[in-house]
PDB file of C-alpha atoms and ligand atoms in Angstrom:
ATOM      1  CA  MET A   1      -9.143  23.563  -3.218  1.00  0.00           C
ATOM      2  CA  THR A   2      -5.960  22.073  -1.734  1.00  0.00           C
ATOM      3  CA  LYS A   3      -2.522  21.308  -3.142  1.00  0.00           C
ATOM      4  CA  LEU A   4      -3.812  17.830  -4.021  1.00  0.00           C
ATOM      5  CA  THR A   5      -6.823  18.966  -6.089  1.00  0.00           C
ATOM      6  CA  GLN A   6      -6.737  17.362  -9.562  1.00  0.00           C
ATOM      7  CA  LYS A   7      -3.389  15.718  -8.727  1.00  0.00           C
ATOM      8  CA  ASP A   8      -2.407  12.153  -9.632  1.00  0.00           C
ATOM      9  CA  VAL A   9      -1.201   9.738  -6.964  1.00  0.00           C
ATOM     10  CA  LEU A  10       1.534   7.729  -8.676  1.00  0.00           C
ATOM     11  CA  ARG A  11       4.422   7.208  -6.243  1.00  0.00           C
ATOM     12  CA  ALA A  12       4.925   7.560  -2.512  1.00  0.00           C
ATOM     13  CA  ASP A  13       7.964   9.786  -2.992  1.00  0.00           C
ATOM     14  CA  GLN A  14       5.824  12.455  -4.668  1.00  0.00           C
ATOM     15  CA  PHE A  15       4.442  13.496  -1.273  1.00  0.00           C
ATOM     16  CA  THR A  16       5.743  16.232   0.987  1.00  0.00           C
ATOM     17  CA  LYS A  17       5.242  16.019   4.735  1.00  0.00           C
ATOM     18  CA  GLU A  18       2.576  18.709   4.343  1.00  0.00           C
ATOM     19  CA  ASP A  19       0.689  16.551   1.785  1.00  0.00           C
ATOM     20  CA  VAL A  20       0.831  13.554   4.088  1.00  0.00           C
ATOM     21  CA  ASP A  21      -0.389  15.570   7.086  1.00  0.00           C
ATOM     22  CA  LEU A  22      -3.350  16.766   5.024  1.00  0.00           C
ATOM     23  CA  ILE A  23      -4.218  13.218   3.924  1.00  0.00           C
ATOM     24  CA  MET A  24      -3.940  11.854   7.489  1.00  0.00           C
ATOM     25  CA  GLU A  25      -6.087  14.670   8.937  1.00  0.00           C
ATOM     26  CA  THR A  26      -8.715  14.283   6.210  1.00  0.00           C
ATOM     27  CA  ALA A  27      -8.831  10.499   6.703  1.00  0.00           C
ATOM     28  CA  SER A  28      -9.149  10.895  10.456  1.00  0.00           C
ATOM     29  CA  GLY A  29     -12.073  13.299   9.987  1.00  0.00           C
ATOM     30  CA  PHE A  30     -13.848  10.853   7.696  1.00  0.00           C
ATOM     31  CA  GLU A  31     -13.215   7.959  10.077  1.00  0.00           C
ATOM     32  CA  LYS A  32     -14.717   9.917  12.974  1.00  0.00           C
ATOM     33  CA  ALA A  33     -17.761  10.820  10.861  1.00  0.00           C
ATOM     34  CA  LEU A  34     -18.270   7.173   9.851  1.00  0.00           C
ATOM     35  CA  ASN A  35     -17.910   6.027  13.448  1.00  0.00           C
ATOM     36  CA  LYS A  36     -20.696   8.454  14.417  1.00  0.00           C
ATOM     37  CA  GLY A  37     -22.896   6.878  11.720  1.00  0.00           C
ATOM     38  CA  LYS A  38     -22.950  10.001   9.554  1.00  0.00           C
ATOM     39  CA  VAL A  39     -24.049   9.627   5.932  1.00  0.00           C
ATOM     40  CA  LEU A  40     -21.682  11.605   3.715  1.00  0.00           C
ATOM     41  CA  ASN A  41     -22.312  12.943   0.242  1.00  0.00           C
ATOM     42  CA  ALA A  42     -19.273  15.054  -0.657  1.00  0.00           C
ATOM     43  CA  LEU A  43     -18.833  13.114  -3.904  1.00  0.00           C
ATOM     44  CA  ARG A  44     -22.484  12.922  -4.939  1.00  0.00           C
ATOM     45  CA  GLY A  45     -22.630  13.234  -8.720  1.00  0.00           C
ATOM     46  CA  LYS A  46     -19.015  12.057  -9.158  1.00  0.00           C
ATOM     47  CA  ILE A  47     -18.005   8.778 -10.807  1.00  0.00           C
ATOM     48  CA  LEU A  48     -14.936   6.676  -9.999  1.00  0.00           C
ATOM     49  CA  SER A  49     -13.648   4.188 -12.574  1.00  0.00           C
ATOM     50  CA  THR A  50     -11.660   1.280 -11.148  1.00  0.00           C
ATOM     51  CA  LEU A  51      -9.522  -0.595 -13.693  1.00  0.00           C
ATOM     52  CA  PHE A  52      -7.906  -3.669 -12.162  1.00  0.00           C
ATOM     53  CA  TYR A  53      -5.697  -5.632 -14.542  1.00  0.00           C
ATOM     54  CA  GLU A  54      -4.232  -7.657 -11.652  1.00  0.00           C
ATOM     55  CA  PRO A  55      -6.162  -9.432  -8.867  1.00  0.00           C
ATOM     56  CA  SER A  56      -7.214  -7.446  -5.805  1.00  0.00           C
ATOM     57  CA  THR A  57      -9.573  -7.739  -2.878  1.00  0.00           C
ATOM     58  CA  ARG A  58      -8.615  -4.929  -0.483  1.00  0.00           C
ATOM     59  CA  THR A  59      -7.542  -2.134  -2.799  1.00  0.00           C
ATOM     60  CA  ARG A  60     -10.393  -2.441  -5.247  1.00  0.00           C
ATOM     61  CA  LEU A  61     -13.143  -3.005  -2.707  1.00  0.00           C
ATOM     62  CA  SER A  62     -11.917  -0.316  -0.309  1.00  0.00           C
ATOM     63  CA  PHE A  63     -11.668   2.255  -3.112  1.00  0.00           C
ATOM     64  CA  GLU A  64     -15.153   1.329  -4.271  1.00  0.00           C
ATOM     65  CA  ALA A  65     -16.553   1.335  -0.718  1.00  0.00           C
ATOM     66  CA  ALA A  66     -14.826   4.677  -0.062  1.00  0.00           C
ATOM     67  CA  MET A  67     -16.531   6.178  -3.126  1.00  0.00           C
ATOM     68  CA  HIS A  68     -19.911   4.813  -2.027  1.00  0.00           C
ATOM     69  CA  ARG A  69     -19.339   6.119   1.525  1.00  0.00           C
ATOM     70  CA  LEU A  70     -18.874   9.591   0.026  1.00  0.00           C
ATOM     71  CA  GLY A  71     -22.088   9.362  -1.994  1.00  0.00           C
ATOM     72  CA  GLY A  72     -20.336   8.836  -5.336  1.00  0.00           C
ATOM     73  CA  GLN A  73     -20.756   6.095  -7.922  1.00  0.00           C
ATOM     74  CA  VAL A  74     -18.404   3.473  -9.329  1.00  0.00           C
ATOM     75  CA  ILE A  75     -17.875   1.873 -12.723  1.00  0.00           C
ATOM     76  CA  SER A  76     -15.434  -1.001 -12.789  1.00  0.00           C
ATOM     77  CA  VAL A  77     -13.305  -3.330 -14.880  1.00  0.00           C
ATOM     78  CA  ALA A  78     -12.291  -6.199 -12.646  1.00  0.00           C
ATOM     79  CA  GLU A  79      -9.769  -7.881 -14.942  1.00  0.00           C
ATOM     80  CA  ALA A  80      -7.954  -7.104 -18.181  1.00  0.00           C
ATOM     81  CA  LYS A  81      -9.528 -10.004 -20.030  1.00  0.00           C
ATOM     82  CA  SER A  82     -12.990  -8.481 -19.581  1.00  0.00           C
ATOM     83  CA  SER A  83     -11.857  -5.154 -21.087  1.00  0.00           C
ATOM     84  CA  SER A  84     -10.751  -4.097 -24.559  1.00  0.00           C
ATOM     85  CA  ALA A  85      -7.141  -4.653 -23.432  1.00  0.00           C
ATOM     86  CA  ALA A  86      -7.856  -8.294 -24.329  1.00  0.00           C
ATOM     87  CA  LYS A  87      -8.469  -7.142 -27.924  1.00  0.00           C
ATOM     88  CA  GLY A  88      -5.133  -5.334 -28.022  1.00  0.00           C
ATOM     89  CA  GLU A  89      -6.254  -1.835 -27.050  1.00  0.00           C
ATOM     90  CA  SER A  90      -3.400   0.281 -25.671  1.00  0.00           C
ATOM     91  CA  LEU A  91      -3.531   1.584 -22.105  1.00  0.00           C
ATOM     92  CA  HIS A  92      -3.436   5.106 -23.560  1.00  0.00           C
ATOM     93  CA  ASP A  93      -6.592   4.523 -25.617  1.00  0.00           C
ATOM     94  CA  THR A  94      -8.406   2.846 -22.720  1.00  0.00           C
ATOM     95  CA  ILE A  95      -7.659   5.773 -20.439  1.00  0.00           C
ATOM     96  CA  LYS A  96      -8.624   8.332 -23.113  1.00  0.00           C
ATOM     97  CA  THR A  97     -11.956   6.506 -23.339  1.00  0.00           C
ATOM     98  CA  VAL A  98     -12.521   6.159 -19.608  1.00  0.00           C
ATOM     99  CA  GLU A  99     -11.841   9.877 -19.001  1.00  0.00           C
ATOM    100  CA  GLY A 100     -15.082  10.511 -20.874  1.00  0.00           C
ATOM    101  CA  TYR A 101     -16.963   8.347 -18.356  1.00  0.00           C
ATOM    102  CA  ALA A 102     -15.430   9.137 -14.980  1.00  0.00           C
ATOM    103  CA  ASP A 103     -14.110  11.959 -12.788  1.00  0.00           C
ATOM    104  CA  VAL A 104     -11.285   9.949 -11.231  1.00  0.00           C
ATOM    105  CA  ILE A 105      -9.497   6.759 -12.297  1.00  0.00           C
ATOM    106  CA  VAL A 106      -7.941   4.044 -10.109  1.00  0.00           C
ATOM    107  CA  LEU A 107      -5.604   1.690 -11.985  1.00  0.00           C
ATOM    108  CA  ARG A 108      -3.880  -1.546 -11.017  1.00  0.00           C
ATOM    109  CA  HIS A 109      -1.647  -2.924 -13.742  1.00  0.00           C
ATOM    110  CA  PRO A 110       1.134  -5.530 -13.984  1.00  0.00           C
ATOM    111  CA  GLN A 111       3.633  -3.168 -15.656  1.00  0.00           C
ATOM    112  CA  ILE A 112       5.903  -0.873 -13.634  1.00  0.00           C
ATOM    113  CA  GLY A 113       5.139   2.703 -14.707  1.00  0.00           C
ATOM    114  CA  ALA A 114       1.653   1.937 -16.068  1.00  0.00           C
ATOM    115  CA  ALA A 115      -0.051   4.469 -13.794  1.00  0.00           C
ATOM    116  CA  THR A 116       2.392   7.166 -14.894  1.00  0.00           C
ATOM    117  CA  GLU A 117       1.648   6.288 -18.526  1.00  0.00           C
ATOM    118  CA  ALA A 118      -2.089   6.446 -17.789  1.00  0.00           C
ATOM    119  CA  ALA A 119      -1.756   9.817 -16.063  1.00  0.00           C
ATOM    120  CA  ALA A 120       0.011  11.207 -19.135  1.00  0.00           C
ATOM    121  CA  ALA A 121      -3.025  10.282 -21.238  1.00  0.00           C
ATOM    122  CA  THR A 122      -5.607  12.229 -19.229  1.00  0.00           C
ATOM    123  CA  ASN A 123      -6.227  15.349 -17.169  1.00  0.00           C
ATOM    124  CA  LYS A 124      -8.481  13.365 -14.809  1.00  0.00           C
ATOM    125  CA  PRO A 125      -6.736  12.311 -11.571  1.00  0.00           C
ATOM    126  CA  VAL A 126      -5.179   8.831 -11.802  1.00  0.00           C
ATOM    127  CA  LEU A 127      -4.524   6.926  -8.586  1.00  0.00           C
ATOM    128  CA  ASN A 128      -1.962   4.115  -8.771  1.00  0.00           C
ATOM    129  CA  ALA A 129      -3.426   1.023  -7.104  1.00  0.00           C
ATOM    130  CA  GLY A 130      -0.223  -0.963  -7.737  1.00  0.00           C
ATOM    131  CA  ASP A 131       1.991  -1.093 -10.841  1.00  0.00           C
ATOM    132  CA  GLY A 132       3.690  -4.477 -10.989  1.00  0.00           C
ATOM    133  CA  ALA A 133       6.710  -4.589  -8.694  1.00  0.00           C
ATOM    134  CA  GLY A 134       6.870  -0.790  -8.707  1.00  0.00           C
ATOM    135  CA  GLN A 135       4.805   1.287  -6.300  1.00  0.00           C
ATOM    136  CA  HIS A 136       1.623   1.086  -4.221  1.00  0.00           C
ATOM    137  CA  PRO A 137       1.370   4.616  -2.821  1.00  0.00           C
ATOM    138  CA  THR A 138      -2.182   4.468  -1.459  1.00  0.00           C
ATOM    139  CA  GLN A 139      -1.253   1.315   0.498  1.00  0.00           C
ATOM    140  CA  SER A 140       1.700   3.120   2.060  1.00  0.00           C
ATOM    141  CA  LEU A 141      -0.594   5.947   3.181  1.00  0.00           C
ATOM    142  CA  LEU A 142      -2.925   3.510   4.920  1.00  0.00           C
ATOM    143  CA  ASP A 143       0.129   1.775   6.395  1.00  0.00           C
ATOM    144  CA  LEU A 144       1.331   5.072   7.849  1.00  0.00           C
ATOM    145  CA  TYR A 145      -2.173   5.822   9.139  1.00  0.00           C
ATOM    146  CA  THR A 146      -2.167   2.393  10.813  1.00  0.00           C
ATOM    147  CA  ILE A 147       1.206   3.018  12.487  1.00  0.00           C
ATOM    148  CA  LEU A 148      -0.059   6.378  13.772  1.00  0.00           C
ATOM    149  CA  LYS A 149      -3.186   4.754  15.193  1.00  0.00           C
ATOM    150  CA  GLU A 150      -1.433   1.724  16.671  1.00  0.00           C
ATOM    151  CA  LYS A 151       1.655   3.489  18.059  1.00  0.00           C
ATOM    152  CA  GLY A 152       0.468   7.067  18.499  1.00  0.00           C
ATOM    153  CA  LYS A 153       3.600   8.295  16.683  1.00  0.00           C
ATOM    154  CA  VAL A 154       6.010   7.505  13.858  1.00  0.00           C
ATOM    155  CA  TYR A 155       9.088   9.531  14.788  1.00  0.00           C
ATOM    156  CA  GLY A 156      11.777   7.486  16.510  1.00  0.00           C
ATOM    157  CA  LEU A 157      10.352   4.056  15.693  1.00  0.00           C
ATOM    158  CA  THR A 158      12.358   1.109  14.415  1.00  0.00           C
ATOM    159  CA  VAL A 159      10.435  -0.446  11.523  1.00  0.00           C
ATOM    160  CA  ALA A 160      11.376  -3.831  10.070  1.00  0.00           C
ATOM    161  CA  LEU A 161      10.269  -4.620   6.516  1.00  0.00           C
ATOM    162  CA  ALA A 162      10.480  -8.368   5.909  1.00  0.00           C
ATOM    163  CA  GLY A 163      10.026 -10.829   3.062  1.00  0.00           C
ATOM    164  CA  ASP A 164      10.112 -10.063  -0.641  1.00  0.00           C
ATOM    165  CA  LEU A 165      11.628  -6.598  -0.575  1.00  0.00           C
ATOM    166  CA  LYS A 166      12.813  -6.889  -4.183  1.00  0.00           C
ATOM    167  CA  ASN A 167       9.382  -7.252  -5.772  1.00  0.00           C
ATOM    168  CA  GLY A 168       7.170  -5.841  -3.011  1.00  0.00           C
ATOM    169  CA  ARG A 169       5.605  -2.608  -4.233  1.00  0.00           C
ATOM    170  CA  THR A 170       4.073  -2.008  -0.804  1.00  0.00           C
ATOM    171  CA  VAL A 171       7.475  -1.893   0.884  1.00  0.00           C
ATOM    172  CA  HIS A 172       8.993   0.219  -1.896  1.00  0.00           C
ATOM    173  CA  SER A 173       6.324   2.851  -1.272  1.00  0.00           C
ATOM    174  CA  LEU A 174       6.310   2.513   2.522  1.00  0.00           C
ATOM    175  CA  ALA A 175      10.093   2.928   2.781  1.00  0.00           C
ATOM    176  CA  SER A 176       9.848   6.192   0.818  1.00  0.00           C
ATOM    177  CA  LEU A 177       6.934   7.504   2.837  1.00  0.00           C
ATOM    178  CA  LEU A 178       8.461   6.679   6.236  1.00  0.00           C
ATOM    179  CA  SER A 179      11.702   8.370   5.212  1.00  0.00           C
ATOM    180  CA  LEU A 180       9.820  11.658   5.760  1.00  0.00           C
ATOM    181  CA  TYR A 181       9.994  10.774   9.467  1.00  0.00           C
ATOM    182  CA  ASP A 182      12.917   9.957  11.700  1.00  0.00           C
ATOM    183  CA  VAL A 183      12.568   6.154  11.586  1.00  0.00           C
ATOM    184  CA  ARG A 184      15.237   3.451  11.627  1.00  0.00           C
ATOM    185  CA  PHE A 185      14.763   0.646   9.128  1.00  0.00           C
ATOM    186  CA  ILE A 186      15.641  -3.022   9.344  1.00  0.00           C
ATOM    187  CA  PHE A 187      15.333  -4.733   5.965  1.00  0.00           C
ATOM    188  CA  ALA A 188      14.996  -8.499   6.531  1.00  0.00           C
ATOM    189  CA  SER A 189      15.021 -10.648   3.417  1.00  0.00           C
ATOM    190  CA  PRO A 190      16.751 -13.547   1.719  1.00  0.00           C
ATOM    191  CA  LYS A 191      19.740 -12.264  -0.302  1.00  0.00           C
ATOM    192  CA  ALA A 192      17.897 -12.887  -3.568  1.00  0.00           C
ATOM    193  CA  LEU A 193      14.997 -10.676  -2.455  1.00  0.00           C
ATOM    194  CA  ARG A 194      16.889  -7.670  -1.052  1.00  0.00           C
ATOM    195  CA  MET A 195      15.464  -4.171  -1.291  1.00  0.00           C
ATOM    196  CA  PRO A 196      16.495  -2.730  -4.693  1.00  0.00           C
ATOM    197  CA  GLU A 197      19.828  -0.929  -4.519  1.00  0.00           C
ATOM    198  CA  ALA A 198      18.321   2.239  -6.020  1.00  0.00           C
ATOM    199  CA  ILE A 199      15.865   2.521  -3.119  1.00  0.00           C
ATOM    200  CA  VAL A 200      18.533   1.783  -0.493  1.00  0.00           C
ATOM    201  CA  THR A 201      20.811   4.411  -2.047  1.00  0.00           C
ATOM    202  CA  GLN A 202      18.003   6.981  -2.196  1.00  0.00           C
ATOM    203  CA  LEU A 203      17.140   6.396   1.485  1.00  0.00           C
ATOM    204  CA  LYS A 204      20.755   6.501   2.632  1.00  0.00           C
ATOM    205  CA  GLY A 205      21.175   9.727   0.668  1.00  0.00           C
ATOM    206  CA  LYS A 206      18.468  11.211   2.910  1.00  0.00           C
ATOM    207  CA  GLY A 207      20.411  10.075   5.985  1.00  0.00           C
ATOM    208  CA  VAL A 208      18.013   7.241   6.861  1.00  0.00           C
ATOM    209  CA  SER A 209      19.444   4.502   9.127  1.00  0.00           C
ATOM    210  CA  ILE A 210      19.183   1.075   7.465  1.00  0.00           C
ATOM    211  CA  THR A 211      20.285  -2.335   8.725  1.00  0.00           C
ATOM    212  CA  GLU A 212      20.005  -5.241   6.290  1.00  0.00           C
ATOM    213  CA  THR A 213      19.766  -8.799   7.632  1.00  0.00           C
ATOM    214  CA  GLU A 214      18.599 -12.276   6.674  1.00  0.00           C
ATOM    215  CA  ASP A 215      17.674 -13.013  10.294  1.00  0.00           C
ATOM    216  CA  LEU A 216      13.992 -12.397  11.025  1.00  0.00           C
ATOM    217  CA  ARG A 217      14.415 -13.174  14.758  1.00  0.00           C
ATOM    218  CA  LYS A 218      17.082 -10.480  15.024  1.00  0.00           C
ATOM    219  CA  ALA A 219      14.723  -7.996  13.383  1.00  0.00           C
ATOM    220  CA  LEU A 220      11.933  -8.974  15.789  1.00  0.00           C
ATOM    221  CA  ALA A 221      14.081  -8.372  18.849  1.00  0.00           C
ATOM    222  CA  THR A 222      14.663  -4.679  18.147  1.00  0.00           C
ATOM    223  CA  SER A 223      11.670  -3.523  16.077  1.00  0.00           C
ATOM    224  CA  ASP A 224       8.626  -1.516  17.164  1.00  0.00           C
ATOM    225  CA  VAL A 225       6.815  -2.493  13.968  1.00  0.00           C
ATOM    226  CA  LEU A 226       7.306  -5.627  11.876  1.00  0.00           C
ATOM    227  CA  TYR A 227       5.854  -5.331   8.373  1.00  0.00           C
ATOM    228  CA  MET A 228       5.687  -8.807   6.856  1.00  0.00           C
ATOM    229  CA  THR A 229       5.179  -9.346   3.123  1.00  0.00           C
ATOM    230  CA  ARG A 230       4.277 -12.275   0.925  1.00  0.00           C
ATOM    231  CA  ILE A 231       6.834 -13.982  -1.300  1.00  0.00           C
ATOM    232  CA  GLN A 232       4.948 -13.277  -4.519  1.00  0.00           C
ATOM    233  CA  ARG A 233       4.706 -16.272  -6.816  1.00  0.00           C
ATOM    234  CA  GLU A 234       3.485 -14.043  -9.665  1.00  0.00           C
ATOM    235  CA  ARG A 235       6.755 -12.051  -9.729  1.00  0.00           C
ATOM    236  CA  PHE A 236       9.051 -15.089 -10.239  1.00  0.00           C
ATOM    237  CA  LYS A 237      10.146 -16.185 -13.706  1.00  0.00           C
ATOM    238  CA  ASP A 238      11.719 -19.343 -12.240  1.00  0.00           C
ATOM    239  CA  SER A 239       9.231 -21.505 -10.297  1.00  0.00           C
ATOM    240  CA  ASP A 240      12.109 -23.479  -8.693  1.00  0.00           C
ATOM    241  CA  GLU A 241      13.441 -20.250  -7.200  1.00  0.00           C
ATOM    242  CA  TYR A 242       9.968 -19.434  -5.876  1.00  0.00           C
ATOM    243  CA  ASP A 243       9.722 -22.905  -4.282  1.00  0.00           C
ATOM    244  CA  ARG A 244      13.155 -22.410  -2.684  1.00  0.00           C
ATOM    245  CA  LEU A 245      12.239 -19.030  -1.188  1.00  0.00           C
ATOM    246  CA  LYS A 246       8.516 -19.246  -0.459  1.00  0.00           C
ATOM    247  CA  GLY A 247       8.912 -20.485   3.125  1.00  0.00           C
ATOM    248  CA  ALA A 248      11.900 -18.272   3.932  1.00  0.00           C
ATOM    249  CA  TYR A 249      10.110 -16.305   6.653  1.00  0.00           C
ATOM    250  CA  ILE A 250       7.186 -17.619   8.628  1.00  0.00           C
ATOM    251  CA  LEU A 251       6.222 -15.636  11.716  1.00  0.00           C
ATOM    252  CA  THR A 252       4.840 -17.873  14.446  1.00  0.00           C
ATOM    253  CA  ARG A 253       3.282 -17.034  17.801  1.00  0.00           C
ATOM    254  CA  ASP A 254       6.206 -18.479  19.769  1.00  0.00           C
ATOM    255  CA  MET A 255       8.597 -16.101  17.958  1.00  0.00           C
ATOM    256  CA  ILE A 256       6.657 -13.121  19.321  1.00  0.00           C
ATOM    257  CA  ALA A 257       7.656 -14.135  22.858  1.00  0.00           C
ATOM    258  CA  ASN A 258      11.188 -13.017  21.940  1.00  0.00           C
ATOM    259  CA  ALA A 259      10.110  -9.855  20.125  1.00  0.00           C
ATOM    260  CA  LYS A 260      10.370  -6.322  21.483  1.00  0.00           C
ATOM    261  CA  GLU A 261       7.537  -5.642  23.938  1.00  0.00           C
ATOM    262  CA  ASN A 262       4.332  -4.362  22.311  1.00  0.00           C
ATOM    263  CA  ILE A 263       5.601  -4.972  18.781  1.00  0.00           C
ATOM    264  CA  THR A 264       3.018  -4.178  16.110  1.00  0.00           C
ATOM    265  CA  ILE A 265       2.691  -6.780  13.355  1.00  0.00           C
ATOM    266  CA  MET A 266       1.542  -5.516   9.966  1.00  0.00           C
ATOM    267  CA  HIS A 267       1.019  -7.110   6.560  1.00  0.00           C
ATOM    268  CA  PRO A 268      -0.554  -5.578   3.437  1.00  0.00           C
ATOM    269  CA  LEU A 269      -2.339  -8.901   2.806  1.00  0.00           C
ATOM    270  CA  PRO A 270      -3.110 -11.263   1.210  1.00  0.00           C
ATOM    271  CA  ARG A 271      -0.965 -13.618   3.291  1.00  0.00           C
ATOM    272  CA  VAL A 272      -0.224 -17.148   2.224  1.00  0.00           C
ATOM    273  CA  ASN A 273       1.702 -18.778   5.060  1.00  0.00           C
ATOM    274  CA  GLU A 274       4.131 -16.066   6.185  1.00  0.00           C
ATOM    275  CA  ILE A 275       2.149 -15.283   9.344  1.00  0.00           C
ATOM    276  CA  ALA A 276       0.776 -18.317  11.208  1.00  0.00           C
ATOM    277  CA  THR A 277      -2.914 -17.879  11.997  1.00  0.00           C
ATOM    278  CA  ASP A 278      -2.305 -18.192  15.755  1.00  0.00           C
ATOM    279  CA  VAL A 279      -0.558 -14.797  15.582  1.00  0.00           C
ATOM    280  CA  ASP A 280      -3.974 -13.262  14.764  1.00  0.00           C
ATOM    281  CA  THR A 281      -5.029 -13.227  18.436  1.00  0.00           C
ATOM    282  CA  TYR A 282      -1.862 -11.373  19.546  1.00  0.00           C
ATOM    283  CA  LYS A 283      -3.056  -7.870  20.529  1.00  0.00           C
ATOM    284  CA  GLY A 284      -0.446  -6.191  18.356  1.00  0.00           C
ATOM    285  CA  ALA A 285      -1.471  -8.124  15.237  1.00  0.00           C
ATOM    286  CA  ALA A 286      -2.773  -5.135  13.293  1.00  0.00           C
ATOM    287  CA  TYR A 287      -3.128  -6.479   9.750  1.00  0.00           C
ATOM    288  CA  PHE A 288      -6.917  -6.711   9.604  1.00  0.00           C
ATOM    289  CA  ARG A 289      -7.271  -3.300  11.272  1.00  0.00           C
ATOM    290  CA  GLN A 290      -4.711  -2.109   8.692  1.00  0.00           C
ATOM    291  CA  ALA A 291      -6.899  -3.407   5.833  1.00  0.00           C
ATOM    292  CA  ALA A 292      -9.925  -1.574   7.309  1.00  0.00           C
ATOM    293  CA  ASN A 293      -7.921   1.663   7.386  1.00  0.00           C
ATOM    294  CA  GLY A 294      -8.020   1.574   3.589  1.00  0.00           C
ATOM    295  CA  ILE A 295     -11.509   3.073   3.770  1.00  0.00           C
ATOM    296  CA  PRO A 296     -10.782   6.432   5.463  1.00  0.00           C
ATOM    297  CA  ILE A 297      -7.490   6.847   3.599  1.00  0.00           C
ATOM    298  CA  ARG A 298      -9.072   6.198   0.211  1.00  0.00           C
ATOM    299  CA  MET A 299     -12.038   8.418   1.088  1.00  0.00           C
ATOM    300  CA  ALA A 300      -9.527  11.160   1.857  1.00  0.00           C
ATOM    301  CA  LEU A 301      -7.647  10.638  -1.408  1.00  0.00           C
ATOM    302  CA  LEU A 302     -10.815  10.603  -3.534  1.00  0.00           C
ATOM    303  CA  ALA A 303     -12.168  13.717  -1.830  1.00  0.00           C
ATOM    304  CA  LEU A 304      -8.854  15.574  -2.039  1.00  0.00           C
ATOM    305  CA  VAL A 305      -8.055  14.867  -5.688  1.00  0.00           C
ATOM    306  CA  THR A 306     -11.588  15.817  -6.743  1.00  0.00           C
ATOM    307  CA  GLY A 307     -11.386  19.038  -4.734  1.00  0.00           C
ATOM    308  CA  LYS A 308     -14.226  18.014  -2.414  1.00  0.00           C
ATOM    309  CA  ALA A 309     -12.335  17.844   0.891  1.00  0.00           C
TER     310      ALA A 309
HETATM  311  N1  LIG B   1      -2.816  -4.874  -0.002  1.00  0.00           N
HETATM  312  C1  LIG B   1      -3.308  -5.079  -1.241  1.00  0.00           C
HETATM  313  O1  LIG B   1      -2.915  -4.424  -2.212  1.00  0.00           O
HETATM  314  O2  LIG B   1      -4.250  -6.057  -1.309  1.00  0.00           O
HETATM  315  P1  LIG B   1      -5.065  -6.469  -2.603  1.00  0.00           P
HETATM  316  O3  LIG B   1      -4.073  -7.120  -3.550  1.00  0.00           O
HETATM  317  O4  LIG B   1      -6.132  -7.417  -2.113  1.00  0.00           O
HETATM  318  O5  LIG B   1      -5.628  -5.231  -3.200  1.00  0.00           O
END
């Protein structure tokens, strides 16, 4: 039993530093075991239900792979239209049904707050795999894990978050999580896609240093980590506005020549065109390693919330 046993994972700002340390240590232990080729069975006899009402490759597959790696089993709804949501069933009723089938529930949903609503309907742990433009807490944990692995530390780093900061749930969660450490933020975005004022105010209230800019090159010059994000077509009501903003930031290999030495480039993926593919061979391009880190982090979360870590 740990503090996280039977707990939901709904928002990044729910975590204390102690919680995060436990998750990082547990993930690191699982990663080492996997690297030694160990076959694990801590979750044998347990069932994970993944309900994805928005598209996903990384989050869904890494949660499912994590469950398999721990010897557990998975039942899955890959899209809302293949579930009873398409017949008008409420999220509450779906979750009340699924709690009879599974020990832990992972939900991705287009509505902000959907995971919190789901958690209120069940005593089974609910893990938020992204709620619209709200939060993506498990992504932020794997992002932190990636920074720790790539940089060897978090304290004292300057971290630039760039792109669609208004609608980007990954950056909303990551900003909260990194505020537990002594980091300096640079928020680089077009004016229309600035980090929500409520998040900026919350961070400043904790004494976090924040510089806001529209200039990606300026952010590159002083950052230890650049976290690029996609301008998300699916979050725009006005397609003309999307077309105007979609190419706002494109990171190219020649721009890295003017970046701070040894800068780490991250991206939650999927990318569209915001990182040119010739950046992929830069040694600090960490985004595919970042995606792989979803496995140990999600193994840790599944094991901790089920009381098996
Ligand atoms: N990073 C992330 O959430 O990716 P998916 O949309 O593929 O799950």
